[in-house]
Short mmCIF file of C-alpha atoms in Angstrom, two decimals:
data_model
loop_
_atom_site.label_atom_id
_atom_site.label_comp_id
_atom_site.label_asym_id
_atom_site.label_seq_id
_atom_site.Cartn_x
_atom_site.Cartn_y
_atom_site.Cartn_z
CA MET A 97 -69.99 -50.92 -82.60
CA SER A 98 -67.10 -48.69 -81.59
CA THR A 99 -66.23 -45.60 -83.59
CA PRO A 100 -62.93 -45.83 -85.53
CA ARG A 101 -60.13 -43.83 -83.97
CA GLY A 102 -59.95 -40.28 -85.33
CA ARG A 103 -63.49 -40.30 -86.68
CA ARG A 104 -66.22 -38.36 -84.92
CA PRO A 105 -69.63 -39.99 -84.38
CA HIS A 106 -72.14 -39.14 -87.08
CA ARG A 107 -74.66 -36.52 -86.04
CA PRO A 108 -77.59 -35.51 -88.19
CA SER A 109 -77.48 -31.95 -89.55
CA ALA A 110 -79.87 -29.28 -88.32
CA ALA A 111 -81.75 -29.51 -91.60
CA ALA A 112 -82.08 -33.28 -91.23
CA GLU A 113 -83.36 -32.87 -87.68
CA ALA A 114 -85.90 -30.29 -88.88
CA ASP A 115 -87.03 -32.59 -91.69
CA ALA A 116 -87.47 -35.40 -89.18
CA LEU A 117 -89.58 -33.09 -87.05
CA ILE A 118 -91.83 -32.13 -89.93
CA SER A 119 -92.86 -35.78 -90.30
CA LEU A 120 -94.90 -35.42 -87.09
CA PRO A 121 -98.70 -35.49 -87.40
CA THR A 122 -100.26 -32.32 -88.79
CA GLY A 123 -102.09 -31.49 -85.57
CA VAL A 124 -98.89 -31.76 -83.54
CA LEU A 125 -97.00 -29.45 -85.93
CA ASP A 126 -99.83 -26.92 -85.85
CA ASP A 127 -99.74 -26.95 -82.07
CA ILE A 128 -95.96 -26.44 -81.98
CA LEU A 129 -96.05 -23.51 -84.42
CA ASP A 130 -98.99 -21.99 -82.60
CA ARG A 131 -97.16 -22.12 -79.28
CA VAL A 132 -93.97 -20.46 -80.53
CA GLY A 133 -95.92 -17.44 -81.88
CA LEU A 134 -96.34 -16.04 -85.36
CA LEU A 135 -92.89 -14.42 -85.68
CA ASP A 136 -91.00 -17.61 -84.81
CA ALA A 137 -93.42 -19.70 -86.88
CA VAL A 138 -92.50 -17.63 -89.95
CA ARG A 139 -88.79 -18.00 -89.13
CA THR A 140 -89.09 -21.79 -89.42
CA SER A 141 -89.25 -21.28 -93.19
CA ALA A 142 -85.44 -20.91 -93.08
CA LEU A 143 -84.91 -24.39 -91.61
CA SER A 144 -85.12 -26.35 -94.86
CA ARG A 145 -87.05 -26.66 -98.12
CA ALA A 146 -89.68 -28.80 -96.40
CA TRP A 147 -90.38 -26.06 -93.86
CA ARG A 148 -90.43 -23.17 -96.31
CA ARG A 149 -94.20 -22.79 -96.54
CA ARG A 150 -95.32 -24.94 -93.61
CA TRP A 151 -96.42 -21.97 -91.44
CA GLU A 152 -98.82 -20.87 -94.19
CA ASP A 153 -100.96 -23.96 -93.50
CA LEU A 154 -101.73 -23.00 -89.92
CA PRO A 155 -105.51 -23.16 -89.35
CA SER A 156 -105.38 -20.03 -87.17
CA ILE A 157 -102.89 -17.29 -86.28
CA ASP A 158 -102.53 -14.40 -83.80
CA PHE A 159 -101.17 -10.92 -84.48
CA TYR A 160 -99.96 -10.39 -80.92
CA PHE A 161 -97.61 -7.42 -80.47
CA PRO A 162 -98.53 -6.00 -77.05
CA ARG A 163 -95.44 -3.80 -76.52
CA PRO A 164 -94.86 -0.43 -78.23
CA ASP A 165 -91.44 -1.55 -79.53
CA GLU A 166 -93.16 -4.38 -81.43
CA ALA A 167 -95.20 -2.05 -83.66
CA LYS A 168 -92.60 -2.51 -86.42
CA HIS A 169 -93.81 -6.08 -86.87
CA LEU A 170 -97.15 -4.77 -88.14
CA ARG A 171 -95.43 -4.05 -91.46
CA SER A 172 -95.75 -7.77 -92.23
CA VAL A 173 -99.51 -8.04 -91.60
CA ASP A 174 -100.49 -7.57 -95.26
CA SER A 175 -98.08 -10.22 -96.56
CA VAL A 176 -99.04 -12.67 -93.80
CA LEU A 177 -102.75 -12.25 -94.58
CA LEU A 178 -102.05 -12.90 -98.26
CA ARG A 179 -100.00 -16.05 -97.62
CA CYS A 180 -101.89 -17.54 -94.68
CA PRO A 181 -105.62 -18.06 -95.41
CA GLY A 182 -106.46 -19.45 -91.94
CA ARG A 183 -108.50 -17.83 -89.22
CA VAL A 184 -107.07 -14.80 -87.37
CA ARG A 185 -108.02 -15.17 -83.72
CA ARG A 186 -106.73 -11.87 -82.35
CA LEU A 187 -105.05 -8.58 -83.13
CA CYS A 188 -103.29 -7.00 -80.16
CA ALA A 189 -101.05 -4.06 -80.98
CA HIS A 190 -99.92 -0.49 -80.42
CA LEU A 191 -100.61 1.19 -83.78
CA ASP A 192 -98.10 3.62 -85.25
CA GLU A 193 -98.90 6.04 -88.08
CA PRO A 194 -98.36 3.60 -91.00
CA SER A 195 -100.47 0.88 -89.38
CA GLU A 196 -103.23 3.36 -88.52
CA GLY A 197 -103.55 3.92 -92.25
CA ARG A 198 -104.06 0.18 -92.82
CA ILE A 199 -106.31 -0.68 -89.87
CA HIS A 200 -109.56 -0.22 -91.85
CA ASP A 201 -108.59 -2.82 -94.45
CA TRP A 202 -107.17 -5.17 -91.82
CA LEU A 203 -110.40 -5.10 -89.85
CA LEU A 204 -112.45 -5.89 -92.93
CA VAL A 205 -110.27 -8.94 -93.59
CA LEU A 206 -110.24 -9.95 -89.93
CA SER A 207 -114.03 -9.73 -89.74
CA ARG A 208 -114.19 -12.40 -92.48
CA ARG A 209 -111.51 -14.49 -90.77
CA GLY A 210 -113.51 -14.77 -87.53
CA VAL A 211 -111.36 -12.56 -85.30
CA ASP A 212 -112.49 -12.89 -81.67
CA THR A 213 -110.11 -10.52 -79.82
CA LEU A 214 -109.15 -6.92 -80.60
CA ASN A 215 -106.86 -4.93 -78.32
CA LEU A 216 -105.93 -1.64 -79.98
CA ARG A 217 -104.23 1.57 -78.87
CA PRO A 218 -102.04 4.26 -80.45
CA ILE A 219 -98.30 3.91 -79.96
CA SER A 220 -97.88 7.54 -78.85
CA PHE A 221 -98.84 8.31 -75.27
CA ASP A 222 -100.71 11.52 -76.12
CA ALA A 223 -102.21 10.42 -79.46
CA VAL A 224 -105.78 9.39 -80.26
CA LEU A 225 -106.50 6.58 -82.70
CA ALA A 226 -109.33 7.39 -85.12
CA LEU A 227 -111.01 4.00 -85.17
CA PRO A 228 -112.70 3.07 -88.47
CA ALA A 229 -116.31 1.92 -88.60
CA SER A 230 -115.11 -1.46 -89.90
CA VAL A 231 -114.55 -2.48 -86.26
CA PHE A 232 -118.32 -2.96 -86.04
CA ALA A 233 -118.14 -5.59 -88.79
CA CYS A 234 -116.22 -7.95 -86.49
CA ARG A 235 -119.36 -9.70 -85.21
CA ARG A 236 -117.56 -12.77 -83.79
CA LEU A 237 -115.66 -10.73 -81.22
CA THR A 238 -115.57 -12.13 -77.69
CA ASN A 239 -113.10 -9.58 -76.29
CA LEU A 240 -112.88 -5.91 -77.34
CA ARG A 241 -110.35 -3.62 -75.61
CA LEU A 242 -109.83 -0.08 -76.90
CA HIS A 243 -107.53 2.57 -75.40
CA ALA A 244 -107.31 6.23 -76.48
CA CYS A 245 -109.53 5.67 -79.51
CA ALA A 246 -112.05 8.01 -81.13
CA ILE A 247 -115.16 5.89 -81.64
CA PRO A 248 -117.05 6.40 -84.92
CA PRO A 249 -120.86 6.41 -85.14
CA LEU A 250 -122.57 3.06 -85.43
CA PRO A 251 -123.20 2.06 -89.05
CA ALA A 252 -126.75 1.76 -90.36
CA GLY A 253 -128.10 -1.71 -89.68
CA PHE A 254 -125.67 -2.44 -86.83
CA GLU A 255 -126.69 -5.81 -85.35
CA GLY A 256 -124.37 -5.88 -82.35
CA PHE A 257 -121.75 -8.32 -81.11
CA PRO A 258 -123.69 -11.52 -80.32
CA GLU A 259 -120.63 -13.35 -78.90
CA LEU A 260 -118.92 -10.46 -77.06
CA ARG A 261 -118.13 -11.37 -73.43
CA LYS A 262 -115.73 -8.55 -72.40
CA LEU A 263 -115.85 -4.88 -73.36
CA ALA A 264 -113.10 -2.60 -71.99
CA LEU A 265 -112.97 1.06 -73.00
CA THR A 266 -110.24 3.24 -71.45
CA CYS A 267 -109.69 6.89 -72.34
CA VAL A 268 -111.86 6.57 -75.45
CA ARG A 269 -113.87 9.41 -76.96
CA PHE A 270 -117.42 9.37 -78.27
CA ARG A 271 -119.11 12.05 -80.29
CA GLU A 272 -122.18 13.92 -79.06
CA ASN A 273 -124.99 11.52 -78.05
CA GLY A 274 -122.40 8.79 -77.74
CA GLU A 275 -124.17 7.58 -74.59
CA TYR A 276 -126.94 6.14 -76.77
CA GLN A 277 -124.32 4.45 -78.91
CA LEU A 278 -122.86 2.82 -75.80
CA GLU A 279 -126.32 1.79 -74.67
CA GLU A 280 -127.00 0.12 -78.03
CA ILE A 281 -123.66 -1.71 -78.11
CA ILE A 282 -124.33 -3.17 -74.65
CA ALA A 283 -127.96 -3.99 -75.41
CA THR A 284 -127.03 -5.83 -78.62
CA SER A 285 -124.31 -7.88 -76.91
CA PRO A 286 -126.40 -10.48 -75.03
CA SER A 287 -123.36 -12.59 -74.06
CA LEU A 288 -121.57 -9.67 -72.38
CA GLU A 289 -120.14 -10.65 -68.97
CA LYS A 290 -117.60 -7.95 -68.08
CA LEU A 291 -117.86 -4.22 -68.70
CA VAL A 292 -115.00 -1.75 -68.10
CA PHE A 293 -115.31 2.01 -68.61
CA TRP A 294 -112.26 3.98 -67.50
CA GLU A 295 -112.23 7.74 -68.21
CA VAL A 296 -114.61 7.52 -71.17
CA LYS A 297 -115.35 10.92 -72.73
CA ILE A 298 -118.70 11.83 -74.33
CA LEU A 299 -119.10 15.21 -76.04
CA GLY A 300 -122.00 17.45 -75.13
CA ASP A 301 -124.31 17.44 -72.13
CA PHE A 302 -125.04 14.05 -70.62
CA LYS A 303 -128.42 12.39 -70.91
CA GLU A 304 -129.53 9.37 -68.92
CA TRP A 305 -128.85 6.02 -70.51
CA VAL A 306 -129.16 2.48 -69.22
CA ILE A 307 -126.62 -0.25 -68.56
CA GLN A 308 -128.41 -3.59 -68.59
CA GLY A 309 -127.87 -7.12 -69.81
CA PRO A 310 -128.85 -10.67 -68.84
CA ASN A 311 -125.30 -11.99 -68.39
CA ILE A 312 -123.28 -8.99 -67.14
CA GLN A 313 -121.42 -10.23 -64.06
CA ASP A 314 -118.79 -7.55 -63.42
CA ILE A 315 -118.84 -3.76 -63.94
CA GLN A 316 -115.84 -1.44 -63.51
CA ILE A 317 -116.42 2.27 -64.04
CA SER A 318 -114.27 5.31 -63.26
CA SER A 319 -114.92 8.79 -64.57
CA SER A 320 -114.10 12.38 -63.65
CA LYS A 321 -117.57 13.54 -64.74
CA ASP A 322 -121.13 12.28 -64.75
CA LEU A 323 -121.75 10.26 -67.90
CA GLY A 324 -125.45 9.85 -67.18
CA TRP A 325 -125.50 6.07 -66.83
CA ILE A 326 -128.02 4.30 -64.64
CA LEU A 327 -128.39 0.62 -63.85
CA GLY A 328 -131.19 -1.36 -65.44
CA GLU A 329 -131.93 -5.09 -65.24
CA LEU A 330 -128.69 -6.90 -64.29
CA PRO A 331 -129.78 -10.29 -62.91
CA SER A 332 -126.26 -11.82 -63.11
CA LEU A 333 -124.27 -8.94 -61.60
CA HIS A 334 -122.08 -10.13 -58.71
CA SER A 335 -119.14 -7.66 -58.58
CA ALA A 336 -118.57 -3.96 -59.20
CA ASN A 337 -115.70 -1.47 -58.97
CA ILE A 338 -117.09 2.06 -59.00
CA ASP A 339 -115.11 5.28 -58.55
CA ILE A 340 -117.68 7.91 -57.56
CA LEU A 341 -115.20 10.46 -56.28
CA ASP A 342 -116.32 13.43 -58.37
CA TYR A 343 -118.99 12.52 -60.83
CA LEU A 344 -122.22 11.87 -58.94
CA GLY A 345 -123.18 15.54 -59.08
CA GLY A 346 -126.70 16.08 -57.80
CA ARG A 347 -127.73 12.42 -57.94
CA ASP A 348 -129.31 10.59 -55.03
CA PHE A 349 -126.35 8.63 -53.59
CA ALA A 350 -128.54 6.06 -51.80
CA LYS A 351 -130.64 5.43 -54.90
CA PHE A 352 -127.46 5.05 -56.93
CA LEU A 353 -126.08 2.39 -54.57
CA ALA A 354 -129.38 0.47 -54.55
CA GLY A 355 -128.58 -0.76 -58.05
CA PHE A 356 -125.75 -2.86 -56.58
CA SER A 357 -127.76 -4.39 -53.74
CA ASN A 358 -127.45 -8.01 -54.93
CA ILE A 359 -123.71 -8.19 -55.58
CA THR A 360 -121.21 -10.24 -53.58
CA LYS A 361 -118.11 -8.06 -54.15
CA LEU A 362 -117.96 -4.27 -54.18
CA VAL A 363 -115.09 -1.81 -54.60
CA ILE A 364 -116.23 1.77 -54.15
CA CYS A 365 -114.95 5.23 -53.24
CA THR A 366 -116.66 6.88 -50.26
CA ARG A 367 -114.28 9.79 -49.82
CA HIS A 368 -115.61 13.05 -51.23
CA SER A 369 -113.99 16.06 -52.81
CA PRO A 370 -114.79 19.51 -51.36
CA LEU A 371 -117.24 20.11 -54.22
CA ASN A 372 -119.26 17.08 -53.17
CA GLY A 373 -118.82 17.52 -49.44
CA ALA A 374 -122.59 17.87 -48.97
CA ILE A 375 -123.14 14.28 -50.11
CA ILE A 376 -123.57 12.28 -46.92
CA LEU A 377 -124.80 8.71 -46.91
CA GLU A 378 -126.52 8.20 -43.56
CA ARG A 379 -129.20 5.67 -44.43
CA LEU A 380 -130.03 3.20 -47.17
CA GLN A 381 -133.37 1.74 -48.15
CA CYS A 382 -131.71 -1.47 -49.34
CA LYS A 383 -129.60 -4.17 -47.75
CA PHE A 384 -126.52 -5.71 -49.36
CA GLY A 385 -127.55 -9.17 -48.22
CA ASN A 386 -125.17 -11.07 -50.54
CA LEU A 387 -122.14 -8.84 -50.06
CA LYS A 388 -119.14 -10.82 -48.80
CA SER A 389 -116.23 -8.58 -49.82
CA LEU A 390 -116.11 -4.77 -49.58
CA THR A 391 -113.20 -2.51 -50.54
CA LEU A 392 -113.47 1.17 -49.67
CA TYR A 393 -111.34 4.06 -50.88
CA THR A 394 -112.02 6.35 -47.95
CA GLN A 395 -110.65 8.31 -44.98
CA PHE A 396 -111.67 9.03 -41.41
CA CYS A 397 -110.87 12.75 -41.40
CA GLU A 398 -114.23 14.21 -42.51
CA LEU A 399 -117.81 13.51 -41.51
CA PRO A 400 -119.25 12.54 -44.95
CA SER A 401 -116.75 9.72 -45.48
CA ILE A 402 -117.11 8.43 -41.91
CA LEU A 403 -120.91 8.32 -42.09
CA SER A 404 -120.84 6.69 -45.53
CA THR A 405 -118.46 3.99 -44.32
CA TYR A 406 -120.58 3.11 -41.29
CA CYS A 407 -123.77 3.16 -43.35
CA LEU A 408 -122.38 0.60 -45.79
CA LEU A 409 -121.18 -1.63 -42.95
CA ARG A 410 -124.59 -1.50 -41.23
CA ASN A 411 -126.27 -2.56 -44.46
CA ALA A 412 -123.95 -5.50 -45.25
CA PRO A 413 -124.95 -8.06 -42.58
CA ASN A 414 -123.07 -10.97 -44.19
CA LEU A 415 -119.82 -9.14 -44.88
CA GLU A 416 -116.72 -11.33 -44.33
CA ARG A 417 -113.83 -9.32 -45.80
CA LEU A 418 -113.25 -5.56 -45.53
CA LYS A 419 -110.39 -3.66 -47.17
CA ILE A 420 -109.91 0.03 -46.46
CA LEU A 421 -107.53 2.10 -48.60
CA ILE A 422 -107.01 5.41 -46.83
CA ASP A 423 -106.54 8.75 -48.56
CA ASN A 424 -103.06 10.28 -48.40
CA SER A 425 -104.48 13.35 -46.65
CA ALA A 426 -103.72 13.11 -42.92
CA GLU A 427 -105.47 16.24 -41.65
CA GLN A 428 -108.28 15.26 -39.26
CA LYS A 429 -110.99 17.88 -39.69
CA PHE A 430 -113.74 16.17 -37.66
CA GLU A 431 -113.34 14.43 -34.31
CA ALA A 432 -115.15 11.10 -34.44
CA HIS A 433 -114.50 10.09 -30.82
CA GLU A 434 -115.44 6.74 -29.32
CA GLU A 435 -118.90 7.84 -28.23
CA PHE A 436 -119.74 9.16 -31.70
CA GLN A 437 -118.49 6.08 -33.57
CA ASN A 438 -120.12 3.73 -31.08
CA SER A 439 -123.44 5.46 -31.78
CA GLN A 440 -123.07 4.44 -35.44
CA TRP A 441 -122.79 0.78 -34.47
CA THR A 442 -125.99 -1.28 -34.51
CA GLY A 443 -126.82 -4.80 -33.41
CA GLY A 444 -125.65 -7.43 -35.90
CA MET A 445 -123.20 -5.09 -37.57
CA CYS A 446 -120.03 -6.95 -38.71
CA ALA A 447 -121.46 -10.15 -37.21
CA ASN A 448 -119.73 -12.26 -39.90
CA LEU A 449 -116.64 -10.11 -40.40
CA GLN A 450 -113.45 -12.20 -40.38
CA PHE A 451 -110.75 -10.21 -42.18
CA VAL A 452 -109.89 -6.49 -42.24
CA GLN A 453 -107.03 -4.93 -44.20
CA ILE A 454 -106.25 -1.24 -43.65
CA THR A 455 -103.71 0.27 -46.02
CA GLY A 456 -102.18 3.73 -45.61
CA ILE A 457 -103.23 4.34 -42.00
CA HIS A 458 -101.88 7.49 -40.28
CA TRP A 459 -102.59 6.39 -36.69
CA LEU A 460 -105.06 9.27 -36.32
CA PRO A 461 -107.47 9.14 -33.33
CA ASN A 462 -110.49 8.50 -35.58
CA GLU A 463 -108.72 5.59 -37.27
CA MET A 464 -107.62 4.08 -33.96
CA THR A 465 -111.15 4.31 -32.58
CA PHE A 466 -112.49 2.48 -35.64
CA ILE A 467 -109.97 -0.33 -35.12
CA GLU A 468 -110.85 -0.55 -31.44
CA LEU A 469 -114.56 -0.92 -32.24
CA ILE A 470 -113.93 -3.64 -34.86
CA LEU A 471 -111.77 -5.67 -32.46
CA SER A 472 -114.14 -5.28 -29.54
CA LYS A 473 -117.38 -6.12 -31.39
CA ALA A 474 -116.67 -8.55 -34.28
CA ARG A 475 -117.03 -11.99 -32.64
CA LEU A 476 -115.91 -14.09 -35.63
CA PHE A 477 -112.92 -11.88 -36.39
CA CYS A 478 -109.65 -13.58 -37.38
CA THR A 479 -107.13 -11.18 -38.91
CA LEU A 480 -106.35 -7.45 -38.94
CA PHE A 481 -103.64 -6.58 -41.49
CA ILE A 482 -102.22 -3.03 -41.34
CA THR A 483 -99.76 -0.93 -43.35
CA HIS A 484 -99.15 2.76 -42.67
CA GLY A 485 -98.92 5.76 -44.97
CA GLU A 486 -97.05 9.07 -44.88
CA ASN A 487 -97.14 11.69 -42.09
CA CYS A 488 -98.13 9.37 -39.25
CA SER A 489 -99.36 11.07 -36.07
CA MET A 490 -97.46 8.70 -33.74
CA SER A 491 -94.68 6.14 -33.92
CA ASN A 492 -95.43 2.65 -35.18
CA GLU A 493 -94.34 1.16 -31.85
CA ASP A 494 -96.72 3.36 -29.83
CA ALA A 495 -99.58 2.69 -32.25
CA MET A 496 -99.10 -1.08 -32.20
CA ASN A 497 -98.82 -1.17 -28.41
CA LYS A 498 -102.10 0.71 -28.23
CA ILE A 499 -103.83 -1.66 -30.66
CA LEU A 500 -102.51 -4.73 -28.83
CA SER A 501 -104.08 -3.38 -25.63
CA TYR A 502 -107.58 -3.22 -27.16
CA ARG A 503 -110.15 -5.75 -25.96
CA ARG A 504 -110.98 -8.44 -28.55
CA ALA A 505 -114.39 -10.04 -28.93
CA SER A 506 -112.82 -12.97 -30.81
CA THR A 507 -110.31 -15.21 -29.04
CA CYS A 508 -108.60 -16.09 -32.35
CA ALA A 509 -108.14 -12.51 -33.57
CA GLU A 510 -104.58 -11.76 -34.69
CA ILE A 511 -102.94 -8.49 -35.76
CA LEU A 512 -100.38 -8.35 -38.57
CA PHE A 513 -98.35 -5.19 -39.19
CA LYS A 514 -96.29 -4.99 -42.37
CA GLY A 515 -94.91 -1.45 -42.16
CA LYS A 516 -95.20 1.25 -44.79
CA ALA A 517 -97.53 0.74 -47.73
CA SER A 518 -95.42 0.21 -50.85
CA VAL A 519 -98.20 0.87 -53.38
CA THR A 520 -100.04 4.09 -54.14
CA PHE A 521 -103.76 3.36 -54.37
CA PHE A 522 -105.29 6.76 -54.86
CA ARG A 523 -106.04 9.03 -57.76
CA SER A 524 -104.70 12.55 -57.68
#
């Protein structure tokens, strides 16, 4: 039927459209409101009378405010908890001063609502959040991430986090003997799969404590001092990222590395500060028989780092991928000429190596000799990918012409040169 002249076609109002939408099945509506996020779900109450309290019936909600400028939304947490009785799956937020005063009560409520993810940090860059002990009541946690928090002592009768799969602590502070507290948290979290410690501080002198667990698959640890941790039984461990630049102290380096002998992926620092210059890894009692991927923060300017690099390569017979991130320092203090580096090479070394990425190269003689050896001895080699750093010792054109002239043991070996590295990889 045609529309009479001068009369516009009838269109339903926004309220009518919203009311039509609310007639959808309950599960579909819950899914829609869940996808738009809590803030927009609450705003739907303005659509019409039928929508006014619909968001309150959600079976689960998230308090997800990951940016500092979203901290103001935490003012509504109390009213939302009162009006919405459903499960709270996660709280992710930068906490300002008012919300720090409420976090204890929120955590008590969230522990009863089955919260599984907490990601907390103070809003101020230089502040420290005094975490309340109620965080240990959240026993259904699967993911706990804390940044710049002061960790309270464990409460009496602490039974652990039986469902926790990921624990990430960055720049957190423990009181004296906090290493035993960490040990107990890990030991009472049997489902733990990933462990991240980044610049954790423990007051007092360190004492040895054990990291162990039946399901821990990935460990990432960086620290400017020795925290006293040692590796225990880790039957599922397959990857590790360990920054050992300054904090090994007087430990046996080879014995330390033996704890990672069964992993398939390793990221480790083998460059040494002047204080630890005496640490030289020349031999290992263990083989990294499963290691397929190795990333080294290193340099070829000093003897300790060169020997450590070759020692790891000799003891990883099945290595396929090697990434080398070179220190910004370009002063070559030790001449590792071809004869010297060739003496470090043993039969079967790099027999399965297929890919090498070198980032931040300075075209120093020691670096060029290393590249020449890799190309001339790795028979399954496919790709060499290079980017250069600052203060190069020769032009890129001269360096690439030299590399292209090297003999190659693999007929399919190719060399890719990207130019200057655009990312800074190294700690100051």
